[in-house]
Structures are given as structure tokens and as C-alpha cells.
XYZ file of C-alpha atoms in Angstrom:
528
model
C -0.019 -0.009 0.055
C 1.364 3.471 -0.832
C 0.131 6.215 1.114
C 0.000 9.608 -0.721
C -1.658 12.912 -0.377
C -4.440 12.822 -2.828
C -4.652 16.702 -2.757
C -7.301 17.143 -5.457
C -9.718 14.702 -3.759
C -8.765 13.770 -0.255
C -9.612 15.916 2.743
C -7.140 15.436 4.636
C 20.334 -10.703 4.323
C 20.788 -12.979 5.201
C 19.925 -12.818 9.064
C 22.047 -14.222 11.890
C 19.638 -16.517 13.101
C 17.967 -20.099 12.776
C 14.524 -21.386 12.644
C 14.647 -21.418 16.517
C 14.988 -17.613 16.210
C 11.760 -17.126 14.206
C 8.524 -15.964 15.972
C 6.394 -18.666 17.386
C 4.113 -20.451 15.069
C 0.245 -20.378 15.521
C -0.746 -23.029 18.046
C 2.707 -23.436 19.533
C 3.072 -23.307 23.450
C 3.464 -19.783 24.698
C 5.779 -18.470 27.352
C 4.738 -17.447 30.686
C 3.475 -13.864 30.149
C 5.611 -11.000 31.793
C 4.184 -8.591 34.375
C 1.531 -6.318 33.133
C 2.796 -3.162 31.531
C 2.510 0.275 33.163
C -0.758 2.223 32.399
C -0.378 4.093 29.055
C 0.423 7.843 29.416
C -2.058 9.438 26.981
C -1.291 12.866 25.717
C -3.265 15.434 23.669
C -2.230 15.230 20.146
C -5.271 17.020 18.604
C -5.750 18.115 14.998
C -8.175 20.604 13.579
C -10.252 17.655 12.135
C -10.063 15.450 15.370
C -9.769 17.834 18.308
C -10.197 14.984 21.021
C -7.316 12.806 19.689
C -4.797 11.632 22.147
C -1.438 9.765 21.598
C 0.664 7.305 23.538
C 3.482 4.841 23.145
C 3.872 1.162 24.073
C 6.959 -0.933 24.333
C 6.448 -4.540 23.085
C 8.971 -7.461 22.651
C 10.608 -7.587 19.270
C 10.120 -11.468 19.589
C 6.960 -12.230 21.549
C 8.371 -15.674 22.269
C 11.160 -13.883 24.288
C 9.296 -11.195 26.235
C 12.502 -10.431 28.271
C 14.444 -9.735 25.118
C 14.819 -6.458 23.048
C 11.763 -4.165 22.971
C 10.458 -1.964 20.305
C 7.827 0.900 20.289
C 4.318 1.161 18.997
C 2.753 4.512 18.467
C -0.905 4.521 19.737
C -3.792 7.002 19.444
C -7.182 7.178 20.783
C -10.493 9.061 20.890
C -11.903 8.389 24.437
C -15.463 7.361 24.911
C -17.805 9.905 26.388
C -20.771 7.734 27.350
C -21.578 6.893 30.891
C -20.989 3.283 30.044
C -18.212 2.122 27.854
C -18.148 -0.905 25.554
C -14.377 -0.913 25.572
C -11.663 -0.650 23.168
C -12.296 -0.462 19.315
C -9.009 -1.039 17.487
C -8.888 0.193 14.023
C -6.433 -0.558 11.117
C -6.486 0.854 7.504
C -4.550 -2.030 5.925
C -1.370 -2.122 3.859
C 0.554 -3.840 5.158
C 2.475 -0.705 6.212
C -0.506 1.779 6.632
C -0.567 4.111 9.439
C -3.665 4.056 11.670
C -3.104 6.978 13.966
C -5.458 9.466 12.194
C -7.891 6.586 11.333
C -9.036 6.548 14.946
C -10.196 10.053 14.565
C -11.803 9.543 11.381
C -13.835 6.378 12.511
C -14.757 8.162 15.848
C -16.055 11.171 13.915
C -17.813 9.147 11.159
C -19.840 6.702 13.291
C -23.039 7.968 14.734
C -22.245 10.042 17.899
C -24.243 7.752 20.139
C -22.261 4.710 19.045
C -18.798 6.437 18.863
C -19.301 7.751 22.478
C -19.470 4.154 23.752
C -15.945 3.011 22.520
C -12.460 4.085 23.120
C -11.486 4.134 19.408
C -7.761 2.962 19.189
C -5.445 3.692 16.298
C -2.057 2.449 16.013
C 1.091 2.257 13.772
C 2.069 -1.341 13.431
C 5.616 -2.314 14.116
C 7.893 -0.777 11.676
C 5.496 1.784 10.484
C 5.304 5.629 10.848
C 5.911 6.884 14.297
C 6.528 3.276 15.706
C 10.213 2.688 16.405
C 12.210 1.527 14.605
C 10.436 2.640 11.515
C 11.679 0.797 8.182
C 13.001 2.560 5.212
C 14.915 0.083 3.196
C 16.029 1.968 0.174
C 14.960 5.625 0.111
C 13.979 6.879 -3.240
C 13.224 3.487 -4.559
C 10.216 4.714 -6.668
C 12.005 7.952 -7.773
C 11.169 8.549 -11.462
C 11.824 7.684 -14.183
C 11.815 3.834 -13.474
C 12.336 1.234 -16.007
C 9.344 0.317 -18.136
C 7.505 -2.356 -16.243
C 6.935 -4.367 -19.372
C 9.938 -6.733 -19.525
C 9.615 -7.396 -23.310
C 13.303 -7.310 -23.864
C 16.040 -9.167 -21.804
C 17.491 -5.657 -20.817
C 14.205 -4.461 -19.420
C 13.661 -7.607 -17.399
C 17.307 -7.284 -16.021
C 16.800 -3.591 -15.021
C 13.671 -4.432 -13.142
C 15.278 -7.611 -11.580
C 18.086 -5.462 -10.497
C 15.791 -2.862 -8.791
C 13.946 -5.728 -6.955
C 17.021 -7.406 -5.592
C 18.617 -4.123 -4.710
C 15.620 -3.392 -2.399
C 15.746 -6.950 -0.870
C 19.426 -6.703 -0.334
C 19.155 -3.029 1.202
C 16.431 -4.399 3.677
C 18.697 -7.218 4.811
C 21.720 -5.066 5.295
C 19.753 -2.407 7.455
C 17.432 -4.554 9.344
C 18.753 -8.149 9.564
C 17.886 -8.186 13.286
C 14.359 -7.085 12.844
C 13.085 -8.468 9.597
C 12.488 -11.901 11.164
C 9.805 -10.276 13.408
C 7.974 -8.160 10.799
C 4.931 -10.144 9.940
C 1.308 -10.570 10.419
C 1.557 -13.034 13.588
C 4.050 -10.477 15.089
C 1.524 -7.636 14.524
C -1.262 -9.792 15.875
C 0.659 -10.383 19.024
C 1.137 -6.692 19.229
C -2.716 -6.146 19.166
C -2.910 -8.407 22.238
C -0.130 -6.248 23.963
C -2.163 -3.201 23.264
C -5.288 -4.881 24.659
C -3.337 -5.755 27.804
C -2.020 -2.214 28.096
C -5.381 -0.818 27.753
C -6.616 -3.106 30.677
C -9.331 -4.720 28.702
C -10.284 -8.354 28.778
C -11.576 -8.311 25.325
C -11.275 -5.864 22.379
C -13.460 -5.036 19.431
C -11.653 -4.641 15.963
C -12.464 -2.923 12.713
C -10.065 -3.397 9.878
C -9.973 -2.292 6.159
C -8.092 -4.400 3.342
C -5.125 -6.009 4.844
C -6.331 -4.922 8.133
C -9.131 -7.743 7.620
C -6.372 -10.359 7.437
C -4.616 -9.019 10.564
C -7.951 -9.092 12.318
C -8.670 -12.578 11.281
C -5.303 -13.773 12.393
C -5.610 -12.084 15.772
C -9.044 -13.707 16.190
C -7.593 -17.013 15.387
C -4.744 -16.630 17.723
C -6.886 -15.311 20.564
C -10.611 -15.975 20.022
C -11.531 -15.556 23.607
C -10.282 -11.899 23.659
C -12.575 -10.674 20.577
C -15.691 -8.905 21.468
C -16.845 -7.660 18.026
C -14.976 -8.088 14.656
C -15.615 -5.869 11.534
C -13.803 -6.736 8.353
C -14.333 -4.413 5.344
C -12.969 -5.154 1.803
C -11.681 -8.621 2.743
C -8.538 -10.446 1.892
C -8.755 -13.935 0.635
C -7.211 -15.924 3.403
C -6.310 -18.783 0.967
C -4.202 -16.460 -1.285
C -1.699 -15.179 0.950
C 0.109 -13.549 -0.810
C 1.440 -14.754 -4.209
C -1.791 -16.013 -5.604
C -3.748 -13.084 -4.107
C -1.421 -10.664 -6.117
C -2.211 -12.644 -9.440
C -5.993 -12.370 -8.742
C -5.636 -8.710 -8.317
C -4.243 -8.263 -11.857
C -7.510 -9.581 -13.414
C -9.638 -7.588 -11.101
C -7.817 -4.278 -11.592
C -7.856 -4.700 -15.405
C -11.562 -5.009 -15.130
C -11.760 -1.950 -12.926
C -9.705 0.045 -15.290
C -11.819 -0.856 -18.079
C -14.759 0.295 -15.937
C -13.035 3.656 -15.650
C -12.449 3.816 -19.383
C -16.140 3.023 -20.104
C -17.051 5.769 -17.757
C -14.897 8.109 -19.681
C -16.626 6.988 -22.973
C -20.016 7.586 -21.345
C -18.837 11.236 -20.668
C -17.405 12.015 -24.074
C -19.199 15.480 -23.757
C -16.796 16.401 -20.976
C -13.608 14.597 -22.180
C -13.890 14.266 -25.973
C -12.132 10.850 -26.196
C -14.858 8.979 -27.970
C -18.036 7.030 -27.124
C -16.442 3.518 -27.708
C -14.791 2.150 -24.738
C -12.488 0.001 -26.773
C -11.304 3.070 -28.582
C -10.804 4.960 -25.411
C -8.744 2.064 -24.048
C -6.628 2.199 -27.192
C -5.974 5.757 -26.692
C -4.952 5.197 -23.091
C -2.282 2.357 -24.090
C -1.136 4.757 -26.949
C -0.445 7.283 -24.158
C 1.463 4.632 -22.318
C 3.628 3.770 -25.252
C 4.393 7.478 -25.955
C 5.370 8.090 -22.379
C 7.651 4.988 -22.369
C 9.626 6.847 -25.084
C 9.331 10.348 -23.722
C 8.244 10.858 -20.094
C 5.937 13.700 -19.455
C 7.817 16.571 -17.721
C 10.733 14.274 -17.557
C 9.000 12.393 -14.580
C 6.120 10.390 -15.903
C 7.036 7.409 -17.897
C 5.047 4.114 -18.452
C 5.788 2.878 -14.992
C 4.709 6.268 -13.375
C 1.721 6.365 -15.466
C 0.455 3.013 -14.159
C 1.251 4.217 -10.759
C -0.993 7.128 -11.379
C -3.906 5.390 -12.492
C -3.886 2.340 -10.227
C -5.478 4.398 -7.405
C -8.623 4.637 -9.716
C -9.123 0.963 -9.113
C -9.326 1.706 -5.540
C -11.775 4.536 -5.545
C -13.861 5.925 -8.241
C -13.930 9.452 -6.746
C -10.499 9.874 -8.470
C -11.945 9.097 -11.956
C -12.721 12.790 -12.877
C -9.259 13.973 -12.001
C -7.514 11.197 -13.837
C -9.760 11.585 -16.834
C -8.921 15.202 -17.035
C -5.234 14.435 -17.122
C -5.841 11.769 -19.676
C -7.852 13.895 -21.960
C -5.286 16.772 -21.713
C -2.449 14.609 -22.930
C -4.374 12.457 -25.513
C -6.199 15.366 -27.156
C -3.779 18.264 -26.763
C -0.438 16.769 -25.874
C -0.476 18.719 -22.566
C 1.948 17.047 -20.122
C 1.529 19.376 -17.166
C -1.867 17.862 -15.954
C -0.472 14.299 -16.141
C 2.513 15.247 -14.059
C 0.178 17.027 -11.537
C -1.974 13.759 -11.315
C 1.253 11.818 -10.900
C 2.255 13.902 -7.926
C -1.296 13.678 -6.373
C -1.830 9.895 -6.898
C 1.336 8.196 -7.976
C 4.408 9.825 -6.362
C 6.084 8.177 -3.334
C 7.266 10.304 -0.629
C 9.340 9.418 2.473
C 6.110 8.215 4.148
C 5.578 6.042 1.219
C 9.087 4.584 1.350
C 8.274 3.416 4.840
C 4.946 2.005 3.848
C 6.385 -0.056 1.261
C 9.383 -1.281 3.231
C 6.878 -2.725 5.847
C 4.595 -4.058 2.998
C 7.476 -5.883 1.524
C 8.563 -7.036 4.957
C 5.349 -8.457 5.906
C 4.265 -9.984 2.711
C 7.530 -11.645 2.132
C 7.637 -13.166 5.695
C 4.076 -14.230 5.984
C 4.025 -17.055 3.319
C 6.356 -18.643 0.758
C 6.902 -16.970 -2.653
C 8.703 -18.607 -5.658
C 12.297 -18.210 -5.540
C 12.851 -19.202 -9.111
C 12.220 -16.194 -11.383
C 11.133 -18.488 -14.151
C 8.033 -19.195 -12.247
C 7.367 -15.503 -11.909
C 7.933 -14.928 -15.529
C 5.525 -17.740 -16.657
C 2.799 -16.824 -14.132
C 2.838 -12.933 -14.998
C 3.032 -13.343 -18.796
C -0.003 -15.651 -18.520
C -1.721 -13.049 -16.361
C -0.665 -10.214 -18.792
C -2.211 -11.907 -21.796
C -5.708 -11.360 -20.007
C -4.878 -8.444 -17.991
C -2.184 -6.039 -19.259
C -3.100 -2.958 -17.243
C -1.390 -3.706 -13.885
C 0.165 -7.215 -14.198
C 3.844 -6.460 -14.646
C 3.673 -3.302 -12.494
C 2.181 -5.505 -9.653
C 4.864 -8.165 -10.280
C 7.870 -5.786 -9.764
C 6.116 -4.342 -6.805
C 6.277 -7.648 -5.096
C 9.380 -8.930 -6.761
C 11.791 -8.343 -3.715
C 10.060 -11.539 -2.215
C 11.956 -13.533 -4.718
C 15.148 -12.295 -3.077
C 14.059 -11.847 0.312
C 16.750 -12.220 2.937
C 14.519 -13.806 5.646
C 12.821 -17.161 5.440
C 9.111 -17.131 5.082
C 6.768 -18.877 7.309
C 6.098 -22.476 6.092
C 2.427 -21.755 5.834
C 0.231 -18.740 6.390
C -2.091 -18.946 9.309
C -5.232 -20.858 8.959
C -7.767 -18.382 10.065
C -10.857 -20.701 10.011
C -12.702 -20.566 13.311
C -15.907 -21.460 14.840
C -14.998 -20.160 18.329
C -15.411 -16.453 17.523
C -18.346 -14.295 18.216
C -20.254 -13.538 15.131
C -18.116 -11.321 12.822
C -19.593 -8.713 10.390
C -17.918 -8.637 6.881
C -18.367 -6.016 4.011
C -17.602 -6.484 0.580
C -18.087 -4.805 -2.798
C -18.811 -7.136 -5.826
C -16.380 -5.379 -8.158
C -13.608 -4.579 -5.485
C -10.283 -4.866 -7.471
C -7.802 -4.968 -4.459
C -9.585 -7.679 -2.578
C -11.685 -9.420 -5.262
C -15.059 -10.590 -4.143
C -14.418 -14.333 -3.972
C -12.119 -13.619 -1.244
C -14.781 -12.168 1.062
C -16.933 -15.037 0.345
C -14.103 -17.425 1.374
C -13.475 -15.516 4.693
C -17.156 -15.536 5.522
C -17.171 -19.429 5.058
C -13.954 -19.570 7.206
C -15.430 -17.591 9.935
C -18.329 -19.890 10.748
C -20.818 -17.532 12.550
C -20.021 -14.298 10.358
C -22.350 -12.456 8.245
C -21.545 -10.964 4.901
C -22.926 -7.629 3.690
C -22.472 -7.053 0.101
C -22.460 -3.838 -1.933
C -23.855 -4.948 -5.126
C -22.297 -3.330 -8.262
C -19.775 -1.371 -6.144
C -16.130 -1.357 -7.197
C -14.465 0.724 -4.268
C -12.131 -0.690 -1.958
C -13.185 0.271 1.694
C -16.966 0.777 1.513
C -18.091 1.510 5.140
C -18.001 5.078 6.340
C -17.833 6.153 2.832
C -21.297 7.661 2.519
C -23.359 4.513 1.802
C -26.060 4.753 4.279
C -27.379 1.263 3.900
C -23.791 -0.208 4.844
C -23.256 2.443 7.626
C -26.557 1.424 9.175
C -25.547 -2.126 9.318
C -22.072 -1.187 10.775
C -23.438 1.163 13.421
C -26.292 -1.391 14.538
C -23.633 -4.153 15.068
C -21.252 -1.950 16.963
C -24.191 -0.568 19.120
C -25.564 -3.852 20.279
C -24.243 -6.646 18.137
C -27.236 -6.613 15.678
C -26.544 -8.741 12.671
C -28.475 -9.456 9.535
C -30.245 -12.788 9.627
C -28.307 -15.456 8.140
C -29.217 -16.144 4.382
C -30.705 -19.498 3.581
C -28.562 -19.812 0.579
C -25.828 -17.879 -1.258
C -22.933 -15.860 -0.076
C -24.595 -12.557 1.021
C -26.623 -12.406 4.098
C -27.534 -8.715 3.244
C -27.264 -6.657 0.142
C -26.920 -2.914 -0.307
C -26.924 -0.995 -3.715
C -23.755 0.816 -4.675
C -23.444 4.528 -4.604
C -23.893 6.357 -7.880
C -20.789 6.730 -10.129
C -19.027 10.242 -9.933
C -19.786 13.134 -12.325
C -17.194 14.870 -14.397
C -15.666 17.932 -12.684
C -17.621 20.319 -14.973
C -20.884 18.875 -13.696
C -23.002 20.631 -10.981
C -23.286 17.300 -9.307
C -19.534 16.880 -8.973
C -18.020 17.131 -5.499
C -14.338 17.648 -4.597
C -14.794 16.590 -0.942
C -16.562 13.818 0.868
C -16.172 11.226 3.560
C -15.191 8.825 0.682
C -12.163 10.788 -0.466
C -11.197 11.386 3.162
C -11.398 7.741 3.971
C -9.391 6.655 0.841
C -6.817 9.220 1.503
C -6.288 7.444 4.817
C -6.409 3.917 3.430
C -3.851 4.637 0.679
C -3.134 1.913 -2.130
C -1.759 -1.431 -2.567
C -3.453 -3.389 0.259
């Protein structure tokens, strides 16, 4: 996930160790717990948008299997409950892996109905390695600096250039963080959640996660089912695809979503003048890509950067009007400035993005096995590219450091299936590209007592607290008193909500430059 400031739309090594030194696997005997931590020292860290936000820090073991060993620090935030009776902590996570959750606490507390939010201490946190937590990973600053090699490896030289970048990133991580990387993974982060619970003095916690945060929540629930009160998962990771297969599945889904964007541009030909035939509009987009591969716009936006700029449109259609404006300016008039501006708003990676990506790679490469033979990657991704050219190779190179990762992966990802949990509430859009619909259905089946609420026809990633009252009412009712939709007699969905209307071009009176949806997606970022 790459966190960027979407200014136009968003409101806001080898390691010295052996298998004995790796974190404890799920189900393994746990050591005797150390003494309870001191109470958290909360201090005001208010912002204009979130005036009651507080911050604190918590030390946790680097290796939860060795609680008396080295400790690291997690950065926490909270909006305290104001009701007379509290329902305890509600931990929130924006996904990633690598996403900062400090501001998300304020967003969730202010977006829920006041009577519901008042009953919870809404707790945000930067997971280990992220943001204000220490140490914060930054393996190779400037790794995404433009102009990068074209992602399409259609010559041996192009493939070598991209492989060199991927290996350089993995090598840099190993050189800088050999002692930390074995403990940057979802199981470690899940144990951090339990340390946060303990520091809060709560016997049980509620949890609300988006995107990768759904997998983190499911792993925590599997490891500590008796400590989960309520569990909300929005835009759900396929628990059987962690992580190589999940990325290949994304390629097809993002290609479909990109074509949905191009079809939307064709429907609004009066605004953009690129034609009314979606296939012809698509041809013009790929012609733009080919031209930029030869001559980058403003010396900054080549083919790789163009893909980076348009990938966010697969996460949130509120970005479509801005992307379409830049596309039309270049395709019709050869103007490069709007495209460069769009890249800065949606595609460029800053220092925070370098941190996010470092943690993203560390977690994904550690969580599960990846092919170590590049021939396997080459074959699988060319097969995917034939059906889904938009993002396949961009996505492959984004994850390619895992082919060279200096830390051994877990033998198997955590099996999250559980019938021991309280009923969880899952939300999923049918056309979500980042976490395709089938994964939400699979998680629904793995969590035996869960309910699945589906946004029919929706394509955004992160659908609750985005302005869809039907979804938000279901969320509020569940957090208020545990109310769930009745279990459906057949099919995957227990409740269905209609999707929000598509955006309008910027010239339209109906167009909006600010909404809860754009605020949320500015916090969730991309790639997760």
C-alpha cells in the first residue's frame, strides 16, 4: 500500500539466526506472560479535524516468544469514550501492510453515529515498523524515484533492469534490518494487538479493519478468539491467497476496474472528447502509455509512473474525474502538465511511502512462501498479462523483492478458520479490485458464525463510512448492540446494499471535490 496525499480529492540478508529464532508459530506453546505493563500515558495530539485525539506509546517485545528480550515501540492514538457506560476499546487498522492508523482513529470516531462512537475508546496504531513506531523501516529511500524502467519486460534488458531494482531493495532491507526483519509479519503484529489490549486493561477488544487489516484481524481472532468482542472486516483479503496467488488475482480484477473507468470516460464523451466507444478509449490510453515510455511527461512520468498514477482509480472511483482530465489533456492536446500533476497527487511516493512499502514488503515476504525461481514468476505473470495487461507487470515488480528476500518465510500462512469466535460482520463490494469478491466469500465461510453484507455493483475498496447509508447503518447497529442481518438460507450474501452512484465529471454541477469517501481513501492509501 502506498500512502500519498491525494490533494485534489482527499480531505485530509541474510539474517544471523536459525528457525529457533523465528517468531512462534500459531498453535505453539506460549511462554509465561511477563508482568502487566504500566498504564499508557495518553497526551493530547489534537488536530483541527480531530480535536479530542490523544497519543501514547507502548513498548512490546521484538520477539513475543522472548518477552524479556529486546523491545520496540508502538505509536498509539485514541478518541476516548464519552458515554457513561463504555463498550471498551475498538481497535482500527487501515490495511497495507504498512498503513499508519493513527489518524484513522479520529476518522472512525467522527464518522460513526455520535451515540455509537461515544461508547468506545477508538484506538489507532502504527504497526511495528510503521510511521511513528520505532524502529520505522526505510529500506531503500527513493526506490520509486522517477523515471523507473518500463514495467513491461519485453526485452532481456528491460527484465534485467527491473530484476536489479527488486534485488537491490531486498538486499538493502537485509543489510539495514537483519535483526528486525524476522519479526515483521502478520503474526507478530497480531501479538502486538494483544499487547495493546493488555496495556488498555481490557479483557476483550473489538476490532475494525480495512483491506489487509481484515487479514490482521482474522489472524488475531484465530490466535486469541476469547479476547475478541466484535469483529468488523471491510474489503476482505482472501485467506487462501496469502500472498502470491492474491496478487495474481488482483491483476485480473484491476484490469476489469480500469476498463470500467475507461467505459465511464466514454459515457462522458461530452466532457472528455475521447470518443464513445470504450475500446477506442482504451486504445488511446495504451497509446499514451507507449508514448510516455519513449518520452516521459515533464521528465517524470514514464510508463511505470503512468501506471502508478492510474492504479488508485481501481481503489476509488472518486479519483476518476481527475484522472480523466489528465488523460484527456494529454491524449487530445499533448499537454504534459496535468499528467505530471496527477502523478504527484496519486502516484508519487514520498518518505512516508518509502516506509509504507518497506513494511509492505517485509510483511508479505515473511508471511508465506514466494517462488524463488524467477522462471515461475515470468511464466505466471506473462500468462496473467495476456488477459490483464493494465497492472500485471507493475504489480509483479512491486512484489518481486520477495523472490530475493533475506529472511525465510513462514512455512504456511495462518489458517484463520474458526467457529470459536463471536459473530463477525464482513463488508464486500462485488467489483472490488484490490480484494476481489471471492475472497470475501471465502473468509465468510472460514469464520463460521460471520455475516456478509455485500455492496452490489460497487467497485471501491473500503466501503463503510464512505457515504453509503445502507452499509453504515449495518455497521452502526452491530457496534451498538451486536445486531446482525439474519443468516441467508442460501448464497454468499446475508444482506445486500446498492452501490453509490458513479461520480460525475468535474464540470458537472453534481461533481463534488470533498466527501467522507475521499477522506477515507486518503487514509487507506493503495496497494493493500
